[in-house]
Amino acid sequence: MTTNADLAAWVKSVAEHTQAARIHWCDGSDAENETLVARMLEDGSLLRLNPQTHPNCFLHRSAPNDVARVEHLTFVCTAIQEDAGQNNNWMAPAEAHRVVDDLYAGCMRGRILYVIPYLMGPYGSPYSRAGVEITDSAYVVANMRIMARIGARALAHIEAGNSFVRGLHSVGDLNPNRRYIMHFPEELLIKSIGSGYGGNALLGKKCHALRIASWQARTEGWLAEHMLILGLEDPSGNITYVAAAFPSACGKTNLAMLVPPAALPGWKVWTVGDDIAWLHLGDDGQLWAINPEAGFFGVAPGTSSKTNPNCMGMLGRNAIYTNVALSPDQQPWWEGIDGPQPAGLIDWQGRTYDPKLGPAAHPNSRFTVAANQCPSYSIQANAPEGVPISAIIFGGRRSTVAPLIYQALDWEHGVFAGAAMASETTAAAVGQVGLVRRDPMAMKPFCGYNFADYWSHWLSFGQRSSRLPKIFHVNWFRKDHDGRFLWPGYGDNMRVLKWLVERCQGRIGAVRTPIGYVPRTEDLDVAGLDISRVSLEALLAIDPTIWVREVADIGAYFASFDARLPSALAAQVARIKGELARQLAA
Ligand code: OXD
Ligand code: MN
């Protein structure tokens, strides 16, 4: 129950409309979690994993048609369509309410309605924001308990008079034809039905902390971004904080927890967040970042002690796994995990594993685990003021075109580099994998308003401060002519980050090219790495002929935003085109 009359009235009206059997206000306590887990073990929505090897760990198998975010069923419902922009599906608010409200009618009959008050961001931070999710899924409650700060303190924050985002979620009948993820930014409201999958159902994450928060951030002068946050400690003990945006399933979690190679002694990475950053301009003119989340909802396949030892170090306890495979001794298993594949695997759908039926673990199978279990968790991760960001990284998955790293010439060019980002699609969203699509700032699925206005908002920071972070672009995924990755990636990405830190500290040179500052091959520390000079040159090469095509493509994409496109971005296209033409003519 609550003393907040608006909240009480909303919960009451939802309970009546959905005909929930009863209402449970979540307090986030261990006892509550134990009751919910026991209930889920009984109804089969959770399976207990091996308590010897994985204490307090569980497996959840979602409906096979409900395994990823559904961008085509995700809507931003603003009063004026252009405010949502061509980057979002749009429906008029009144119609959207009607469509989903019809589906909510009676949808919780015989079920418990859980009310989850939650806080996104550290306790006591002026940047933290509250929300309340109503859901009929105990699995959602258990995941929200890990991913956000739920319960009494969040409710107290709301009852103290702070605004909150309302999120209504029901698994409905899990029919994809009756599945919608609706956002009403003008009402600070989310309505989601028909899916129990993470990004569609854990409403604090993508729906609130990105889509609704990005809208709020524009009106209030801050940024809500799809970015990891990490601290890079150099051998002198100095920590440079970096925020990095990559499209889904491009290794953000691995990068956030990177373990530097032994050949770079004295370097260390501290994890603040792996998915979302809220960035505010401080009185000192620096951008300060908090991670609004309290846990990780990471992609399991490919995670191993080689690709992410820190992650493996936190996955053995208190974790919820979704759609991974199961070994005969009840341990979670996925493609790419350490060791040989055990005989007698059960696949993610609960069938005896048969390679003819596909992979054992779903390619978008996940783990949910508390951030404070991470061995590299930063002591600054809960600092109310956040951490000061010295560099922003944009990155994509590109087999060709983009070099291993470049630094933007200035803020305006950096915003261009982010807006022009492109990446090959992955399994994190429903749809064809491996197509190149423009994914500005990795926010294509998550920006709650018109991208053209979003880029103007980014550019406006250039007028507000002269102490903004430097902006870089990276591509770990460049391939050679035979389709082999040129760069080893994972821990060795620290070598690229070392150059970045040294650029921030003004200690290392670079070559000025039309697309930005690129390291000379000798500037990258490849001590102890088996890589040829030819490969290094290929990784750093900028082919002006290919870039002429790339910039034409970027220009055409920008032009589709018509008159709302900020002129500074069109000017960057013209500048780069001109410089490339002069280079080709020389
Ligand atoms: C995620 C995603 O789950 O980006 O973080 O899809
Ligand atoms: Mn993400």
mmCIF file of N, CA, C and O in Angstrom, residues 375-450:
data_model
loop_
_atom_site.group_PDB
_atom_site.id
_atom_site.type_symbol
_atom_site.label_atom_id
_atom_site.label_comp_id
_atom_site.label_asym_id
_atom_site.label_seq_id
_atom_site.Cartn_x
_atom_site.Cartn_y
_atom_site.Cartn_z
ATOM 1 N N PRO A 375 33.755 -9.020 -10.007
ATOM 2 C CA PRO A 375 35.065 -8.805 -9.372
ATOM 3 C C PRO A 375 35.697 -7.457 -9.729
ATOM 4 O O PRO A 375 36.497 -6.932 -8.957
ATOM 5 N N SER A 376 35.324 -6.886 -10.881
ATOM 6 C CA SER A 376 35.934 -5.595 -11.255
ATOM 7 C C SER A 376 34.994 -4.418 -10.954
ATOM 8 O O SER A 376 35.192 -3.313 -11.479
ATOM 9 N N TYR A 377 33.969 -4.649 -10.125
ATOM 10 C CA TYR A 377 32.988 -3.584 -9.840
ATOM 11 C C TYR A 377 33.692 -2.387 -9.192
ATOM 12 O O TYR A 377 34.439 -2.528 -8.218
ATOM 13 N N SER A 378 33.444 -1.220 -9.722
ATOM 14 C CA SER A 378 34.136 -0.010 -9.266
ATOM 15 C C SER A 378 33.592 0.454 -7.917
ATOM 16 O O SER A 378 32.370 0.455 -7.700
ATOM 17 N N ILE A 379 34.495 0.937 -7.043
ATOM 18 C CA ILE A 379 33.989 1.472 -5.767
ATOM 19 C C ILE A 379 33.241 2.785 -5.997
ATOM 20 O O ILE A 379 32.539 3.264 -5.122
ATOM 21 N N GLN A 380 33.392 3.353 -7.176
ATOM 22 C CA GLN A 380 32.678 4.595 -7.494
ATOM 23 C C GLN A 380 31.294 4.332 -8.105
ATOM 24 O O GLN A 380 30.573 5.273 -8.437
ATOM 25 N N ALA A 381 30.945 3.056 -8.306
ATOM 26 C CA ALA A 381 29.724 2.751 -9.062
ATOM 27 C C ALA A 381 28.468 3.290 -8.388
ATOM 28 O O ALA A 381 27.479 3.557 -9.056
ATOM 29 N N ASN A 382 28.498 3.451 -7.070
ATOM 30 C CA ASN A 382 27.319 3.961 -6.372
ATOM 31 C C ASN A 382 27.492 5.395 -5.907
ATOM 32 O O ASN A 382 26.701 5.883 -5.079
ATOM 33 N N ALA A 383 28.522 6.074 -6.426
ATOM 34 C CA ALA A 383 28.746 7.464 -6.016
ATOM 35 C C ALA A 383 27.560 8.308 -6.490
ATOM 36 O O ALA A 383 27.215 8.280 -7.673
ATOM 37 N N PRO A 384 26.926 9.060 -5.587
ATOM 38 C CA PRO A 384 25.741 9.833 -5.992
ATOM 39 C C PRO A 384 26.025 10.811 -7.125
ATOM 40 O O PRO A 384 25.160 11.064 -7.956
ATOM 41 N N GLU A 385 27.243 11.349 -7.171
ATOM 42 C CA GLU A 385 27.552 12.336 -8.219
ATOM 43 C C GLU A 385 27.974 11.664 -9.525
ATOM 44 O O GLU A 385 28.123 12.307 -10.542
ATOM 45 N N GLY A 386 28.199 10.348 -9.505
ATOM 46 C CA GLY A 386 28.636 9.629 -10.700
ATOM 47 C C GLY A 386 30.139 9.715 -10.877
ATOM 48 O O GLY A 386 30.877 10.031 -9.941
ATOM 49 N N VAL A 387 30.595 9.409 -12.088
ATOM 50 C CA VAL A 387 32.037 9.472 -12.395
ATOM 51 C C VAL A 387 32.237 10.442 -13.560
ATOM 52 O O VAL A 387 31.394 10.532 -14.459
ATOM 53 N N PRO A 388 33.370 11.190 -13.561
ATOM 54 C CA PRO A 388 33.595 12.170 -14.626
ATOM 55 C C PRO A 388 34.097 11.481 -15.899
ATOM 56 O O PRO A 388 35.077 10.744 -15.859
ATOM 57 N N ILE A 389 33.419 11.739 -17.001
ATOM 58 C CA ILE A 389 33.732 11.034 -18.255
ATOM 59 C C ILE A 389 34.741 11.836 -19.087
ATOM 60 O O ILE A 389 34.484 12.982 -19.459
ATOM 61 N N SER A 390 35.885 11.204 -19.395
ATOM 62 C CA SER A 390 36.907 11.873 -20.214
ATOM 63 C C SER A 390 36.773 11.527 -21.684
ATOM 64 O O SER A 390 37.268 12.269 -22.547
ATOM 65 N N ALA A 391 36.182 10.349 -21.978
ATOM 66 C CA ALA A 391 36.069 9.946 -23.382
ATOM 67 C C ALA A 391 34.761 9.209 -23.608
ATOM 68 O O ALA A 391 34.288 8.479 -22.737
ATOM 69 N N ILE A 392 34.206 9.447 -24.790
ATOM 70 C CA ILE A 392 33.033 8.693 -25.232
ATOM 71 C C ILE A 392 33.473 7.867 -26.433
ATOM 72 O O ILE A 392 34.178 8.374 -27.310
ATOM 73 N N ILE A 393 33.074 6.590 -26.424
ATOM 74 C CA ILE A 393 33.418 5.719 -27.549
ATOM 75 C C ILE A 393 32.137 5.319 -28.258
ATOM 76 O O ILE A 393 31.170 4.897 -27.620
ATOM 77 N N PHE A 394 32.130 5.440 -29.569
ATOM 78 C CA PHE A 394 31.067 4.857 -30.379
ATOM 79 C C PHE A 394 31.673 3.675 -31.124
ATOM 80 O O PHE A 394 32.819 3.744 -31.570
ATOM 81 N N GLY A 395 30.912 2.597 -31.256
ATOM 82 C CA GLY A 395 31.483 1.443 -31.957
ATOM 83 C C GLY A 395 30.423 0.665 -32.666
ATOM 84 O O GLY A 395 29.251 0.682 -32.272
ATOM 85 N N GLY A 396 30.821 -0.017 -33.715
ATOM 86 C CA GLY A 396 29.870 -0.848 -34.437
ATOM 87 C C GLY A 396 30.557 -2.127 -34.867
ATOM 88 O O GLY A 396 31.756 -2.300 -34.670
ATOM 89 N N ARG A 397 29.772 -3.010 -35.411
ATOM 90 C CA ARG A 397 30.276 -4.273 -35.929
ATOM 91 C C ARG A 397 30.350 -4.098 -37.438
ATOM 92 O O ARG A 397 29.328 -4.164 -38.120
ATOM 93 N N ARG A 398 31.535 -3.810 -37.963
ATOM 94 C CA ARG A 398 31.689 -3.607 -39.403
ATOM 95 C C ARG A 398 32.805 -4.501 -39.912
ATOM 96 O O ARG A 398 33.939 -4.420 -39.425
ATOM 97 N N SER A 399 32.534 -5.328 -40.898
ATOM 98 C CA SER A 399 33.575 -6.196 -41.461
ATOM 99 C C SER A 399 34.583 -5.387 -42.259
ATOM 100 O O SER A 399 35.731 -5.798 -42.439
ATOM 101 N N THR A 400 34.129 -4.263 -42.789
ATOM 102 C CA THR A 400 35.007 -3.420 -43.615
ATOM 103 C C THR A 400 34.805 -1.963 -43.169
ATOM 104 O O THR A 400 34.168 -1.692 -42.167
ATOM 105 N N VAL A 401 35.347 -1.050 -43.912
ATOM 106 C CA VAL A 401 35.144 0.407 -43.801
ATOM 107 C C VAL A 401 35.802 1.034 -42.567
ATOM 108 O O VAL A 401 36.742 1.804 -42.692
ATOM 109 N N ALA A 402 35.275 0.747 -41.350
ATOM 110 C CA ALA A 402 35.723 1.495 -40.170
ATOM 111 C C ALA A 402 37.039 0.933 -39.637
ATOM 112 O O ALA A 402 37.182 -0.273 -39.455
ATOM 113 N N PRO A 403 38.014 1.832 -39.349
ATOM 114 C CA PRO A 403 39.290 1.369 -38.791
ATOM 115 C C PRO A 403 39.135 0.942 -37.335
ATOM 116 O O PRO A 403 38.096 1.198 -36.713
ATOM 117 N N LEU A 404 40.182 0.331 -36.795
ATOM 118 C CA LEU A 404 40.159 -0.158 -35.412
ATOM 119 C C LEU A 404 39.769 0.964 -34.446
ATOM 120 O O LEU A 404 38.952 0.766 -33.549
ATOM 121 N N ILE A 405 40.359 2.133 -34.630
ATOM 122 C CA ILE A 405 39.977 3.288 -33.796
ATOM 123 C C ILE A 405 40.282 4.575 -34.536
ATOM 124 O O ILE A 405 41.236 4.639 -35.321
ATOM 125 N N TYR A 406 39.457 5.589 -34.325
ATOM 126 C CA TYR A 406 39.830 6.955 -34.688
ATOM 127 C C TYR A 406 39.223 7.905 -33.678
ATOM 128 O O TYR A 406 38.262 7.562 -32.990
ATOM 129 N N GLN A 407 39.833 9.080 -33.601
ATOM 130 C CA GLN A 407 39.340 10.103 -32.672
ATOM 131 C C GLN A 407 38.713 11.222 -33.486
ATOM 132 O O GLN A 407 39.292 11.690 -34.477
ATOM 133 N N ALA A 408 37.533 11.647 -33.062
ATOM 134 C CA ALA A 408 36.873 12.750 -33.765
ATOM 135 C C ALA A 408 37.673 14.038 -33.590
ATOM 136 O O ALA A 408 38.375 14.228 -32.593
ATOM 137 N N LEU A 409 37.559 14.924 -34.578
ATOM 138 C CA LEU A 409 38.345 16.158 -34.565
ATOM 139 C C LEU A 409 37.886 17.102 -33.458
ATOM 140 O O LEU A 409 38.684 17.832 -32.887
ATOM 141 N N ASP A 410 36.600 17.089 -33.158
ATOM 142 C CA ASP A 410 36.050 17.945 -32.101
ATOM 143 C C ASP A 410 34.650 17.414 -31.739
ATOM 144 O O ASP A 410 34.215 16.388 -32.270
ATOM 145 N N TRP A 411 33.953 18.100 -30.855
ATOM 146 C CA TRP A 411 32.642 17.622 -30.380
ATOM 147 C C TRP A 411 31.661 17.453 -31.549
ATOM 148 O O TRP A 411 30.990 16.426 -31.679
ATOM 149 N N GLU A 412 31.617 18.482 -32.421
ATOM 150 C CA GLU A 412 30.656 18.432 -33.522
ATOM 151 C C GLU A 412 30.927 17.235 -34.435
ATOM 152 O O GLU A 412 30.012 16.511 -34.828
ATOM 153 N N HIS A 413 32.196 17.026 -34.743
ATOM 154 C CA HIS A 413 32.549 15.873 -35.566
ATOM 155 C C HIS A 413 32.259 14.575 -34.820
ATOM 156 O O HIS A 413 31.838 13.571 -35.416
ATOM 157 N N GLY A 414 32.450 14.593 -33.502
ATOM 158 C CA GLY A 414 32.151 13.401 -32.706
ATOM 159 C C GLY A 414 30.666 13.058 -32.734
ATOM 160 O O GLY A 414 30.287 11.887 -32.824
ATOM 161 N N VAL A 415 29.835 14.096 -32.666
ATOM 162 C CA VAL A 415 28.390 13.847 -32.738
ATOM 163 C C VAL A 415 28.055 13.265 -34.119
ATOM 164 O O VAL A 415 27.260 12.330 -34.243
ATOM 165 N N PHE A 416 28.721 13.794 -35.150
ATOM 166 C CA PHE A 416 28.545 13.225 -36.493
ATOM 167 C C PHE A 416 28.921 11.734 -36.480
ATOM 168 O O PHE A 416 28.185 10.887 -36.998
ATOM 169 N N ALA A 417 30.079 11.412 -35.876
ATOM 170 C CA ALA A 417 30.551 10.011 -35.881
ATOM 171 C C ALA A 417 29.528 9.108 -35.187
ATOM 172 O O ALA A 417 29.265 7.982 -35.638
ATOM 173 N N GLY A 418 28.941 9.602 -34.104
ATOM 174 C CA GLY A 418 27.915 8.818 -33.410
ATOM 175 C C GLY A 418 26.658 8.688 -34.251
ATOM 176 O O GLY A 418 26.077 7.605 -34.373
ATOM 177 N N ALA A 419 26.248 9.788 -34.849
ATOM 178 C CA ALA A 419 25.010 9.786 -35.642
ATOM 179 C C ALA A 419 25.152 8.911 -36.886
ATOM 180 O O ALA A 419 24.162 8.378 -37.393
ATOM 181 N N ALA A 420 26.389 8.758 -37.364
ATOM 182 C CA ALA A 420 26.630 7.991 -38.594
ATOM 183 C C ALA A 420 26.913 6.521 -38.323
ATOM 184 O O ALA A 420 27.145 5.739 -39.243
ATOM 185 N N MET A 421 26.895 6.139 -37.044
ATOM 186 C CA MET A 421 27.246 4.754 -36.684
ATOM 187 C C MET A 421 26.412 3.740 -37.459
ATOM 188 O O MET A 421 25.221 3.936 -37.670
ATOM 189 N N ALA A 422 27.060 2.628 -37.810
ATOM 190 C CA ALA A 422 26.328 1.545 -38.464
ATOM 191 C C ALA A 422 26.871 0.239 -37.928
ATOM 192 O O ALA A 422 28.006 0.173 -37.448
ATOM 193 N N SER A 423 26.049 -0.802 -37.998
ATOM 194 C CA SER A 423 26.494 -2.071 -37.446
ATOM 195 C C SER A 423 25.746 -3.211 -38.104
ATOM 196 O O SER A 423 24.645 -3.017 -38.634
ATOM 197 N N GLU A 424 26.375 -4.383 -38.079
ATOM 198 C CA GLU A 424 25.695 -5.568 -38.593
ATOM 199 C C GLU A 424 24.772 -6.099 -37.489
ATOM 200 O O GLU A 424 25.180 -6.189 -36.334
ATOM 201 N N THR A 425 23.536 -6.432 -37.831
ATOM 202 C CA THR A 425 22.537 -6.801 -36.820
ATOM 203 C C THR A 425 22.863 -8.149 -36.152
ATOM 204 O O THR A 425 23.523 -9.007 -36.739
ATOM 205 N N THR A 426 22.373 -8.313 -34.901
ATOM 206 C CA THR A 426 22.645 -9.523 -34.116
ATOM 207 C C THR A 426 21.329 -10.123 -33.614
ATOM 208 O O THR A 426 20.263 -9.620 -33.927
ATOM 209 N N ALA A 427 21.474 -11.160 -32.792
ATOM 210 C CA ALA A 427 20.279 -11.898 -32.338
ATOM 211 C C ALA A 427 19.526 -11.223 -31.193
ATOM 212 O O ALA A 427 18.508 -11.726 -30.745
ATOM 213 N N ALA A 428 20.005 -10.060 -30.712
ATOM 214 C CA ALA A 428 19.328 -9.432 -29.558
ATOM 215 C C ALA A 428 17.941 -8.927 -29.909
ATOM 216 O O ALA A 428 17.125 -8.687 -29.046
ATOM 217 N N ALA A 429 17.688 -8.720 -31.202
ATOM 218 C CA ALA A 429 16.346 -8.324 -31.621
ATOM 219 C C ALA A 429 15.884 -9.311 -32.686
ATOM 220 O O ALA A 429 16.697 -9.875 -33.427
ATOM 221 N N VAL A 430 14.548 -9.479 -32.743
ATOM 222 C CA VAL A 430 13.975 -10.353 -33.764
ATOM 223 C C VAL A 430 14.291 -9.762 -35.135
ATOM 224 O O VAL A 430 14.244 -8.557 -35.323
ATOM 225 N N GLY A 431 14.623 -10.595 -36.129
ATOM 226 C CA GLY A 431 14.911 -10.093 -37.476
ATOM 227 C C GLY A 431 16.168 -10.745 -38.017
ATOM 228 O O GLY A 431 16.821 -11.529 -37.339
ATOM 229 N N GLN A 432 16.491 -10.387 -39.283
ATOM 230 C CA GLN A 432 17.632 -11.035 -39.932
ATOM 231 C C GLN A 432 18.952 -10.575 -39.312
ATOM 232 O O GLN A 432 19.161 -9.389 -39.055
ATOM 233 N N VAL A 433 19.840 -11.547 -39.072
ATOM 234 C CA VAL A 433 21.126 -11.255 -38.449
ATOM 235 C C VAL A 433 22.161 -10.958 -39.542
ATOM 236 O O VAL A 433 22.161 -11.592 -40.582
ATOM 237 N N GLY A 434 23.035 -9.963 -39.329
ATOM 238 C CA GLY A 434 24.158 -9.742 -40.234
ATOM 239 C C GLY A 434 23.953 -8.654 -41.283
ATOM 240 O O GLY A 434 24.813 -8.442 -42.121
ATOM 241 N N LEU A 435 22.813 -7.956 -41.232
ATOM 242 C CA LEU A 435 22.601 -6.851 -42.175
ATOM 243 C C LEU A 435 23.219 -5.577 -41.600
ATOM 244 O O LEU A 435 23.122 -5.346 -40.404
ATOM 245 N N VAL A 436 23.804 -4.733 -42.475
ATOM 246 C CA VAL A 436 24.318 -3.459 -41.967
ATOM 247 C C VAL A 436 23.157 -2.486 -41.850
ATOM 248 O O VAL A 436 22.389 -2.295 -42.782
ATOM 249 N N ARG A 437 22.988 -1.906 -40.668
ATOM 250 C CA ARG A 437 21.970 -0.864 -40.549
ATOM 251 C C ARG A 437 22.552 0.302 -39.755
ATOM 252 O O ARG A 437 23.416 0.114 -38.905
ATOM 253 N N ARG A 438 22.085 1.500 -40.068
ATOM 254 C CA ARG A 438 22.506 2.686 -39.316
ATOM 255 C C ARG A 438 21.929 2.576 -37.916
ATOM 256 O O ARG A 438 20.725 2.291 -37.746
ATOM 257 N N ASP A 439 22.749 2.773 -36.926
ATOM 258 C CA ASP A 439 22.301 2.654 -35.537
ATOM 259 C C ASP A 439 22.942 3.794 -34.740
ATOM 260 O O ASP A 439 23.867 3.584 -33.958
ATOM 261 N N PRO A 440 22.461 5.031 -34.971
ATOM 262 C CA PRO A 440 23.092 6.199 -34.355
ATOM 263 C C PRO A 440 23.242 6.051 -32.844
ATOM 264 O O PRO A 440 22.290 5.693 -32.156
ATOM 265 N N MET A 441 24.421 6.299 -32.362
ATOM 266 C CA MET A 441 24.724 6.236 -30.926
ATOM 267 C C MET A 441 24.230 4.913 -30.310
ATOM 268 O O MET A 441 23.977 4.837 -29.094
ATOM 269 N N ALA A 442 24.051 3.868 -31.141
ATOM 270 C CA ALA A 442 23.492 2.579 -30.691
ATOM 271 C C ALA A 442 22.108 2.758 -30.087
ATOM 272 O O ALA A 442 21.654 1.967 -29.250
ATOM 273 N N MET A 443 21.405 3.812 -30.501
ATOM 274 C CA MET A 443 20.102 4.160 -29.908
ATOM 275 C C MET A 443 18.947 3.925 -30.870
ATOM 276 O O MET A 443 17.814 4.297 -30.561
ATOM 277 N N LYS A 444 19.207 3.306 -32.027
ATOM 278 C CA LYS A 444 18.109 3.109 -32.987
ATOM 279 C C LYS A 444 16.878 2.480 -32.310
ATOM 280 O O LYS A 444 15.767 2.975 -32.476
ATOM 281 N N PRO A 445 17.056 1.420 -31.524
ATOM 282 C CA PRO A 445 15.853 0.832 -30.909
ATOM 283 C C PRO A 445 15.401 1.544 -29.634
ATOM 284 O O PRO A 445 14.403 1.140 -29.047
ATOM 285 N N PHE A 446 16.138 2.548 -29.186
ATOM 286 C CA PHE A 446 15.911 3.035 -27.819
ATOM 287 C C PHE A 446 15.671 4.532 -27.668
ATOM 288 O O PHE A 446 15.363 4.996 -26.571
ATOM 289 N N CYS A 447 15.857 5.309 -28.734
ATOM 290 C CA CYS A 447 15.684 6.751 -28.585
ATOM 291 C C CYS A 447 14.185 7.053 -28.570
ATOM 292 O O CYS A 447 13.476 6.710 -29.517
ATOM 293 N N GLY A 448 13.704 7.722 -27.525
ATOM 294 C CA GLY A 448 12.266 7.933 -27.371
ATOM 295 C C GLY A 448 11.740 9.129 -28.128
ATOM 296 O O GLY A 448 10.614 9.566 -27.866
ATOM 297 N N TYR A 449 12.507 9.681 -29.053
ATOM 298 C CA TYR A 449 12.017 10.823 -29.838
ATOM 299 C C TYR A 449 12.797 10.918 -31.143
ATOM 300 O O TYR A 449 13.675 10.095 -31.420
ATOM 301 N N ASN A 450 12.454 11.943 -31.926
ATOM 302 C CA ASN A 450 13.004 12.100 -33.278
ATOM 303 C C ASN A 450 14.538 12.227 -33.251
ATOM 304 O O ASN A 450 15.092 13.096 -32.569
#
